[in-house]
PDB file of C-alpha atoms in Angstrom:
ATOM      1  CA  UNK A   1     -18.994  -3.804   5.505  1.00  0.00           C
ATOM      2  CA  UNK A   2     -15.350  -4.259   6.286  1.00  0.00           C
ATOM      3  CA  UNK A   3     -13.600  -0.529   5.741  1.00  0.00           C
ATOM      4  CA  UNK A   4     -11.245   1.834   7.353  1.00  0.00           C
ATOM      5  CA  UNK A   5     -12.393   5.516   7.073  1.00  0.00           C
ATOM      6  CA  UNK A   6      -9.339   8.477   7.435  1.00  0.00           C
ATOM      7  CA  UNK A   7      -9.671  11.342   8.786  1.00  0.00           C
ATOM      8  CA  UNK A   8      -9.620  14.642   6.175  1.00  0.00           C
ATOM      9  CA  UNK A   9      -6.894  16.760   4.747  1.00  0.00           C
ATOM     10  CA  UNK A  10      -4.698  18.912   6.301  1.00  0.00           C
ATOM     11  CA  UNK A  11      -2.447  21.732   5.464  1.00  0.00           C
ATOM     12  CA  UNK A  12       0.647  22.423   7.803  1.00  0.00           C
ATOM     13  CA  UNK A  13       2.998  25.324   8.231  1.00  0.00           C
ATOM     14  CA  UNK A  14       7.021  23.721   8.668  1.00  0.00           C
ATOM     15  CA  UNK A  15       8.069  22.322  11.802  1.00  0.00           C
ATOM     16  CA  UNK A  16       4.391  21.596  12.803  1.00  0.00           C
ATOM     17  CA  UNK A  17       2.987  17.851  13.832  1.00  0.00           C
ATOM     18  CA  UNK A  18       0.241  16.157  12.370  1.00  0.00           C
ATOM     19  CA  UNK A  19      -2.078  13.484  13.599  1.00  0.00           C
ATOM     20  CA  UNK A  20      -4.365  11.329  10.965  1.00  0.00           C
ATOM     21  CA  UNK A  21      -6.529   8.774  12.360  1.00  0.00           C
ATOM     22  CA  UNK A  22      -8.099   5.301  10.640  1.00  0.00           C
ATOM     23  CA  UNK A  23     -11.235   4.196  12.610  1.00  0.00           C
ATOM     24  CA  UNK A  24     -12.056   0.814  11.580  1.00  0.00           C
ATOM     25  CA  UNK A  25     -15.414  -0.968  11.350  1.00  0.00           C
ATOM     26  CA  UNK A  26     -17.112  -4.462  10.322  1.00  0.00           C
ATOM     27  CA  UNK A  27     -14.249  -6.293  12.003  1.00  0.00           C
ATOM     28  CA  UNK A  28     -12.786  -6.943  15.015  1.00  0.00           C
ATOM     29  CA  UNK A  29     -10.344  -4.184  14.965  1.00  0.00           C
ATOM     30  CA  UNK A  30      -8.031  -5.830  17.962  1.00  0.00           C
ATOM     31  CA  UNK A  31      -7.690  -8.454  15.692  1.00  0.00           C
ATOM     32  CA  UNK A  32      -5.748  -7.355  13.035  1.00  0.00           C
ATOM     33  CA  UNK A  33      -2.170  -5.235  12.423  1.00  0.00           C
ATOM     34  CA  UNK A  34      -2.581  -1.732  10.748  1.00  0.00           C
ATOM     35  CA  UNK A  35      -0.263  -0.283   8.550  1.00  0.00           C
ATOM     36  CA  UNK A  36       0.730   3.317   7.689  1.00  0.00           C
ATOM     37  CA  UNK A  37       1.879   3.959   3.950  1.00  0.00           C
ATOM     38  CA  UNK A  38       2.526   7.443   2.299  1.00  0.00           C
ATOM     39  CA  UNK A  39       2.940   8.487  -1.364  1.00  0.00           C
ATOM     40  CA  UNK A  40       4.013  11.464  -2.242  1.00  0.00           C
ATOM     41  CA  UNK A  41       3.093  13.704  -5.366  1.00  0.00           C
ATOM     42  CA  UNK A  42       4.207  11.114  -8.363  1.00  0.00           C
ATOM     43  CA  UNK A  43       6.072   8.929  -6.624  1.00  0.00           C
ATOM     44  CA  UNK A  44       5.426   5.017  -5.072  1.00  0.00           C
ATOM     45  CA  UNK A  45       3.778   3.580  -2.286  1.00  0.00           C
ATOM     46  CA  UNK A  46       6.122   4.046   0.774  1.00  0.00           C
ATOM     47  CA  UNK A  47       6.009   1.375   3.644  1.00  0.00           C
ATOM     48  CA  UNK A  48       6.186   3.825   6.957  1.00  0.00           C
ATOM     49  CA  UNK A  49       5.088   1.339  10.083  1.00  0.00           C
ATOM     50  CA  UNK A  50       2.705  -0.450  11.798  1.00  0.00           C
ATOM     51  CA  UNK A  51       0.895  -0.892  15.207  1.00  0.00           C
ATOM     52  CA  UNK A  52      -0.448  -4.434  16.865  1.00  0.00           C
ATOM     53  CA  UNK A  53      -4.195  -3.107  17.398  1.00  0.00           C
ATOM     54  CA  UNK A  54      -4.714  -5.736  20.155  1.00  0.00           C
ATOM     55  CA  UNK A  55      -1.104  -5.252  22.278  1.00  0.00           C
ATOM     56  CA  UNK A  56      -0.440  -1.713  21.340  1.00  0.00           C
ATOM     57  CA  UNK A  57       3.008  -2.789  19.797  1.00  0.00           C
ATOM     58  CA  UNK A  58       4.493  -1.063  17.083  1.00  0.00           C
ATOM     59  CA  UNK A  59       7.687  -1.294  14.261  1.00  0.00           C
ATOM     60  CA  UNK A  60       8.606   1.118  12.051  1.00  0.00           C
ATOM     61  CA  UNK A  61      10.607   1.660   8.923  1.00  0.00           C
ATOM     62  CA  UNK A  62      13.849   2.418   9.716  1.00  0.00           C
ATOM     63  CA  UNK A  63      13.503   5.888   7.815  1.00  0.00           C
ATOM     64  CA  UNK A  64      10.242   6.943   9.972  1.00  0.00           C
ATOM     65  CA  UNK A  65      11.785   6.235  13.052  1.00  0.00           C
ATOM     66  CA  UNK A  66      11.743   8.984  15.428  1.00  0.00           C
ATOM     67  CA  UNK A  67       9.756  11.016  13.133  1.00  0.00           C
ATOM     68  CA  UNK A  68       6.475   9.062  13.113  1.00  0.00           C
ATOM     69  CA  UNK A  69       4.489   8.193  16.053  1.00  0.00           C
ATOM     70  CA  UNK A  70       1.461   5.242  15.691  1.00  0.00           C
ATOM     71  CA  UNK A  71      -0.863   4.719  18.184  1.00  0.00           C
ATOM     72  CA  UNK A  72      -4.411   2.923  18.356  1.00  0.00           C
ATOM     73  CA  UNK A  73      -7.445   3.691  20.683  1.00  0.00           C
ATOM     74  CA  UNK A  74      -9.177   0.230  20.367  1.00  0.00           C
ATOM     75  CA  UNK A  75     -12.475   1.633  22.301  1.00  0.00           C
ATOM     76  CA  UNK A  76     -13.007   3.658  19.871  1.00  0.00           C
ATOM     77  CA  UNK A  77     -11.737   1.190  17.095  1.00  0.00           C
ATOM     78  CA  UNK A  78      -8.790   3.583  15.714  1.00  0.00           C
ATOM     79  CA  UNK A  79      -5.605   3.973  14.884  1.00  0.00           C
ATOM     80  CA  UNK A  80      -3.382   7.094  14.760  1.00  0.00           C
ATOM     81  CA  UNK A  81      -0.522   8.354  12.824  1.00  0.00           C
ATOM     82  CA  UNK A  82       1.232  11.652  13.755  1.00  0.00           C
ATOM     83  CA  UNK A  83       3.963  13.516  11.510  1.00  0.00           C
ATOM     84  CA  UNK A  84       5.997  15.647  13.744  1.00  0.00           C
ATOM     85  CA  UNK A  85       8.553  18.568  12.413  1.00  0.00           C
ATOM     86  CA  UNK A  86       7.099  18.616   9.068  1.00  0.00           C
ATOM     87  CA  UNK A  87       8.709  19.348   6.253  1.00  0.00           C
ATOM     88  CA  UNK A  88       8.117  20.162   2.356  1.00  0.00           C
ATOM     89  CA  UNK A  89       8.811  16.583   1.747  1.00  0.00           C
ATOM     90  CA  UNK A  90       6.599  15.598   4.046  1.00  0.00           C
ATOM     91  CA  UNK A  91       3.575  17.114   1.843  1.00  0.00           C
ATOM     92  CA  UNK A  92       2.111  13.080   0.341  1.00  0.00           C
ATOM     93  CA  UNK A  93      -0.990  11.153   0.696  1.00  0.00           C
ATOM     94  CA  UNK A  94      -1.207   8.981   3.903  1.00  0.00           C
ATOM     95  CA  UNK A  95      -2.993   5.812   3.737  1.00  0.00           C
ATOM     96  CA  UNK A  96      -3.797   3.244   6.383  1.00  0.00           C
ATOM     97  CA  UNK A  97      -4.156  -0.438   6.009  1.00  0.00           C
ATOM     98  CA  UNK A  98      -5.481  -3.472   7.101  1.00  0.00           C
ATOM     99  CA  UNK A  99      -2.947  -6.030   7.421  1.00  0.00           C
ATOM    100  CA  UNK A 100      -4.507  -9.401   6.353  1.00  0.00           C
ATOM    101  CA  UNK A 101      -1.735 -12.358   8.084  1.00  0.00           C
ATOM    102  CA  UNK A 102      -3.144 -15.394   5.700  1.00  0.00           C
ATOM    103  CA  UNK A 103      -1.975 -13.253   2.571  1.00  0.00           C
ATOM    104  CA  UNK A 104       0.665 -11.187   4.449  1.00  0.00           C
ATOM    105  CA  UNK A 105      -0.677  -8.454   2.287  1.00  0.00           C
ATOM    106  CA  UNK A 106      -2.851  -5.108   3.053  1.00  0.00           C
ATOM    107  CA  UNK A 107      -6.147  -6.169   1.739  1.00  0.00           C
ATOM    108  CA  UNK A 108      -8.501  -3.001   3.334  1.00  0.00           C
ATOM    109  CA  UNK A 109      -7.067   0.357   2.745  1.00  0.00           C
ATOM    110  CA  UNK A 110      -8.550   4.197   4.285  1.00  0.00           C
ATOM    111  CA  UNK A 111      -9.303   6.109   1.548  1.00  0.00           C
ATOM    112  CA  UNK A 112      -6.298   8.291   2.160  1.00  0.00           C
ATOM    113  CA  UNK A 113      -5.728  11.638   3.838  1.00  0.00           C
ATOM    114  CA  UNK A 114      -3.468  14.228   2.234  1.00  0.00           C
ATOM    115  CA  UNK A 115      -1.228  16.221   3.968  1.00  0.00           C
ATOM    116  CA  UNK A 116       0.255  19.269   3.023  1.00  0.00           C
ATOM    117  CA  UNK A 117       3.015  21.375   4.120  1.00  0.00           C
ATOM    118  CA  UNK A 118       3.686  24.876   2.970  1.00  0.00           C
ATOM    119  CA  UNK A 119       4.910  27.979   4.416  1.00  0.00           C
TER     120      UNK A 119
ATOM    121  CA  UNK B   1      16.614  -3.379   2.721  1.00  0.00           C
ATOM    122  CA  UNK B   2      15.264  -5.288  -0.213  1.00  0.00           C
ATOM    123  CA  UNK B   3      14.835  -3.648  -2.723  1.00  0.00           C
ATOM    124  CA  UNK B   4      12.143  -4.158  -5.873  1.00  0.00           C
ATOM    125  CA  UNK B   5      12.442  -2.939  -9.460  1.00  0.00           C
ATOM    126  CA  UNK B   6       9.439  -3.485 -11.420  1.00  0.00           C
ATOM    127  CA  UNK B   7       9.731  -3.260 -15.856  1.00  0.00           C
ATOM    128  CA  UNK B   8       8.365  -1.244 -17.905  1.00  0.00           C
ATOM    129  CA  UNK B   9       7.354   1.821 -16.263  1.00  0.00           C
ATOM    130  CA  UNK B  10       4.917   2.419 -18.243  1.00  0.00           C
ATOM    131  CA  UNK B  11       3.116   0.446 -21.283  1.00  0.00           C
ATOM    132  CA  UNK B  12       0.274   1.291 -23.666  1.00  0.00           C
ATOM    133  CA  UNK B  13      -2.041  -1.820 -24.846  1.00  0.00           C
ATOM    134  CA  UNK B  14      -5.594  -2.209 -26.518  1.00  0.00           C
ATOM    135  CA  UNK B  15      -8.341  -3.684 -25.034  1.00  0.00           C
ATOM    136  CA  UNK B  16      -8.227  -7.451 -25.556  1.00  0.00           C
ATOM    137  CA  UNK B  17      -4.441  -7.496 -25.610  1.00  0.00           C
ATOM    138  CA  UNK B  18      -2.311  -9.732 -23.380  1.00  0.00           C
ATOM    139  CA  UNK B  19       0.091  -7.934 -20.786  1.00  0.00           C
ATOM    140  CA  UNK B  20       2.809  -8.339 -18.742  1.00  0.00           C
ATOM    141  CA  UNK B  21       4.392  -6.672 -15.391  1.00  0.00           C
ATOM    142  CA  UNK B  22       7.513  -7.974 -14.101  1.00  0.00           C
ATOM    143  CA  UNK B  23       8.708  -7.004 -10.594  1.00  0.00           C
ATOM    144  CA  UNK B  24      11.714  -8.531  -9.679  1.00  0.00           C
ATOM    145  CA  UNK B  25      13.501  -8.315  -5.431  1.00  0.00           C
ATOM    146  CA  UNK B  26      17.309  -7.546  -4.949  1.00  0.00           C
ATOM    147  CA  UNK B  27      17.591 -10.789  -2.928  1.00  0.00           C
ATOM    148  CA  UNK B  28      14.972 -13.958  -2.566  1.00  0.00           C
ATOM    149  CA  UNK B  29      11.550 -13.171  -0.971  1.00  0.00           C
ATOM    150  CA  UNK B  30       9.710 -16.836  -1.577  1.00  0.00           C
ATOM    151  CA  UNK B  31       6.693 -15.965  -2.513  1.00  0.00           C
ATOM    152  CA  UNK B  32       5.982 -13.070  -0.405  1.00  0.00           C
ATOM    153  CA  UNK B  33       4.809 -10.862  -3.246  1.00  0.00           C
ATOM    154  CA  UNK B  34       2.223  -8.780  -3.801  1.00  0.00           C
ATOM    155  CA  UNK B  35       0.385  -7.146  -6.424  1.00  0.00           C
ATOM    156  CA  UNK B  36      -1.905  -4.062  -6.341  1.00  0.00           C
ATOM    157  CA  UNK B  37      -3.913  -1.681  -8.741  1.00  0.00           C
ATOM    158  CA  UNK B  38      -4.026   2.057  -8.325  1.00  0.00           C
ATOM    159  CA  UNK B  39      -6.454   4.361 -10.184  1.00  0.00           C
ATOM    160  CA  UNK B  40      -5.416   7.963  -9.997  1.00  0.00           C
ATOM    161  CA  UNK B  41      -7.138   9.618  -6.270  1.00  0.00           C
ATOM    162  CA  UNK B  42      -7.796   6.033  -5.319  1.00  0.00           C
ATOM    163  CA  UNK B  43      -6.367   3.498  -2.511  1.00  0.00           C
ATOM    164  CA  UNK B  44      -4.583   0.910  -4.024  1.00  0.00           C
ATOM    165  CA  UNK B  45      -6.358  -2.511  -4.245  1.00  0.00           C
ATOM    166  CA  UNK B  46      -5.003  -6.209  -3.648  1.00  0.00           C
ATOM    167  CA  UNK B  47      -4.784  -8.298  -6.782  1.00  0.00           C
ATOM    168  CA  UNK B  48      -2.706 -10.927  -6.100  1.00  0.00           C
ATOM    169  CA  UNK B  49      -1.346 -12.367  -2.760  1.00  0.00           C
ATOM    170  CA  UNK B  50       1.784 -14.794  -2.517  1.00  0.00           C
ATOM    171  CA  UNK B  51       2.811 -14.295  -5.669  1.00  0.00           C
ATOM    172  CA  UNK B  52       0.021 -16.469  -7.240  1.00  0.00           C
ATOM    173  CA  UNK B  53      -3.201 -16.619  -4.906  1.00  0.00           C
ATOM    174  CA  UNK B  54      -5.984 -13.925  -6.942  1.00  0.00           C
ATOM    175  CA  UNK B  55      -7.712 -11.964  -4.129  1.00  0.00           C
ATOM    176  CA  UNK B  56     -11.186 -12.763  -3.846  1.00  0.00           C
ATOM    177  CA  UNK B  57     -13.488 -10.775  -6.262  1.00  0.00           C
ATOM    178  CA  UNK B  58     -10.967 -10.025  -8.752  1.00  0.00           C
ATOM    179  CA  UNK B  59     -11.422 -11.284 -12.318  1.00  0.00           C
ATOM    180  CA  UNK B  60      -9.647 -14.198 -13.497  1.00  0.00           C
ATOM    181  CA  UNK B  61      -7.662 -12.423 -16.235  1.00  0.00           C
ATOM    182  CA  UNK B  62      -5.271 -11.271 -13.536  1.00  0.00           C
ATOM    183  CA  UNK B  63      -2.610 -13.851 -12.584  1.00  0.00           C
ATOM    184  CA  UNK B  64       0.631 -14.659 -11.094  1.00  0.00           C
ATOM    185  CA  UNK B  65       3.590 -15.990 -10.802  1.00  0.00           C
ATOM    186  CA  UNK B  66       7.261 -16.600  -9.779  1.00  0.00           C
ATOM    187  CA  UNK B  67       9.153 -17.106  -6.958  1.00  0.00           C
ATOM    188  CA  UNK B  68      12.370 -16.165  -5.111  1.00  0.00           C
ATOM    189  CA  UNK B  69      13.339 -13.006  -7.430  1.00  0.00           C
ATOM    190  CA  UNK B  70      11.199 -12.591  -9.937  1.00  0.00           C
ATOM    191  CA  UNK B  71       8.033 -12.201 -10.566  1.00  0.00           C
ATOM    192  CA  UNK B  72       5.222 -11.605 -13.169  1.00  0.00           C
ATOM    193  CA  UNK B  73       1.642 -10.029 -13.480  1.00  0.00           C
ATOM    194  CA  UNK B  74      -0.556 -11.089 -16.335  1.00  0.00           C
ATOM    195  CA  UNK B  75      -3.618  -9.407 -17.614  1.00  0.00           C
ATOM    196  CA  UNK B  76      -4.758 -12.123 -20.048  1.00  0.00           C
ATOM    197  CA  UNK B  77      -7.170  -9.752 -22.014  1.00  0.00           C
ATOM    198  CA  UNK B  78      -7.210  -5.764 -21.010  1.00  0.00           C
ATOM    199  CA  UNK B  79     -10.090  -4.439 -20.241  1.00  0.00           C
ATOM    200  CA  UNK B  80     -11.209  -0.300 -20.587  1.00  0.00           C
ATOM    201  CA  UNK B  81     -11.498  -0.272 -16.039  1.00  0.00           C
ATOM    202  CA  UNK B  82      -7.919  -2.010 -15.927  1.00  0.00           C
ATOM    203  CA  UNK B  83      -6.210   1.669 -17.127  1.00  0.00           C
ATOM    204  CA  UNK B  84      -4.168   2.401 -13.790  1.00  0.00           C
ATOM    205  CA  UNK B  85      -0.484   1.523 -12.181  1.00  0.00           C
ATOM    206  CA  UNK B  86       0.289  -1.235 -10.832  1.00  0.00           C
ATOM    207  CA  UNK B  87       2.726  -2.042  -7.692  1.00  0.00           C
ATOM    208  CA  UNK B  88       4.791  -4.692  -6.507  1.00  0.00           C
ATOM    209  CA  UNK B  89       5.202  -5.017  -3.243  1.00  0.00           C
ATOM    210  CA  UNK B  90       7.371  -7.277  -0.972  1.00  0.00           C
ATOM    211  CA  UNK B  91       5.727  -8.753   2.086  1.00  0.00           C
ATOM    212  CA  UNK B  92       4.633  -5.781   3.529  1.00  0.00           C
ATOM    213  CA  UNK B  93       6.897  -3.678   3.080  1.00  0.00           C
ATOM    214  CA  UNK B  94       9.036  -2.382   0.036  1.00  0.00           C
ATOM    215  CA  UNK B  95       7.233  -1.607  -2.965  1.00  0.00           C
ATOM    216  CA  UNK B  96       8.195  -1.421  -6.569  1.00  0.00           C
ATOM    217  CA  UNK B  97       8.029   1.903  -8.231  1.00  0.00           C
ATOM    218  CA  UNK B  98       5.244   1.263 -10.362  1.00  0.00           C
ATOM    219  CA  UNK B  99       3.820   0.148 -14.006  1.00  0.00           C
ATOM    220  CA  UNK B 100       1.587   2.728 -15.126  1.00  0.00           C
ATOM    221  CA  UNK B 101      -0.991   0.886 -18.162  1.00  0.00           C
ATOM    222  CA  UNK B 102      -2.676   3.240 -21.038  1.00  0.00           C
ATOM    223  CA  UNK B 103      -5.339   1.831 -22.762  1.00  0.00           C
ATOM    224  CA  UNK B 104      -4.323   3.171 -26.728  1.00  0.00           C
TER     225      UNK B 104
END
């Protein structure tokens, strides 16, 4: 079946990086867009980016910019988000998606990897 | 940025009552709107699509509707599984903050 499967949680001293990967499988994975989103502790969904799986190409929110990093390996059918300088705030749930164009909605989400930063 | 206010924040219901989400965007979106359910530890999941398209292999007491600003979810008759929050989101980006729905 169609899913995206994250990779598990982490915990992260301050000022350290972080790299979650989304490997993809029943679709063609150069085919579609994947999204990043984050939610922290309590709080809403929180649009961070996305990469072009077939052309590598990526956007990002304007507040992730420089801060997030998305990548995609497509012979191994996976995507990649890394974190760098961490911070407290940066302690959320990470979720990948699968960007569906005819309903220019996410309609196959990862099952979410949580992050966390402490000292 | 657009941004997307969604009312109430939270609601409690019984089972069988009707309910209604509204999410409304700062400026006009069309119809780019979508709606998904979150249960707590869960990924959210795709209700609704362009404001009024139900995603296939949801039930049909979800709905729809609205255009350009605002916008409305319906659950026609609440069911015990439909206890979670629900988000707005524009295209796909900006999401609203959330309706979280008690079953009383």
């Amino acid at each position: 079946q169609v899913q995206l499967v994250q990779s598990g949680a982490e915990v992260k001293k301050p000022g350290a990086s972080v790299k979650v990967s989304c490997k993809a499988s029943g679709y063609t994975f150069s085919s579609y867009a994947v999204h990043w989103v984050r939610q922290a502790p309590g709080q809403r969904l929180e649009w961070m980016g996305w990469i072009n799986a077939g052309n590598g190409n990526t956007k990002y929110s304007q507040k992730f910019q420089g801060k997030v990093t998305i990548t995609r390996d497509t012979s191994a059918n996976t995507a990649y988000m890394e974190v760098s300088s961490l911070r407290s705030e940066d302690t959320a749930v990470y979720y990948c998606a699968r960007f569906w164009p005819l309903g220019t909605a996410f309609d196959i989400w990862g099952q979410g990897t949580m992050v966390s930063v402490s000292s | 940025d657009i941004q997307m206010t969604q009312s109430p924040s939270s609601l409690s219901a019984s089972v069988g009552d009707r309910v209604t989400i509204t999410c409304r965007a700062s400026q006009s979106i069309s119809n780019y709107l979508n709606w998904y359910q979150q249960k707590p530890g869960k990924a959210p999941k795709l209700l609704i699509y362009a404001a009024s398209s139900l995603q296939s292999g949801v039930p049909s007491r979800f709905s729809g509707s609205g255009s350009g600003t605002d916008f409305t979810l319906t659950i026609s008759s609440l069911q015990p599984e439909d206890f979670a929050t629900y988000y707005c989101q524009q295209s796909y980006r900006t999401f609203g903050p959330g309706t979280k729905v008690d079953i009383k």
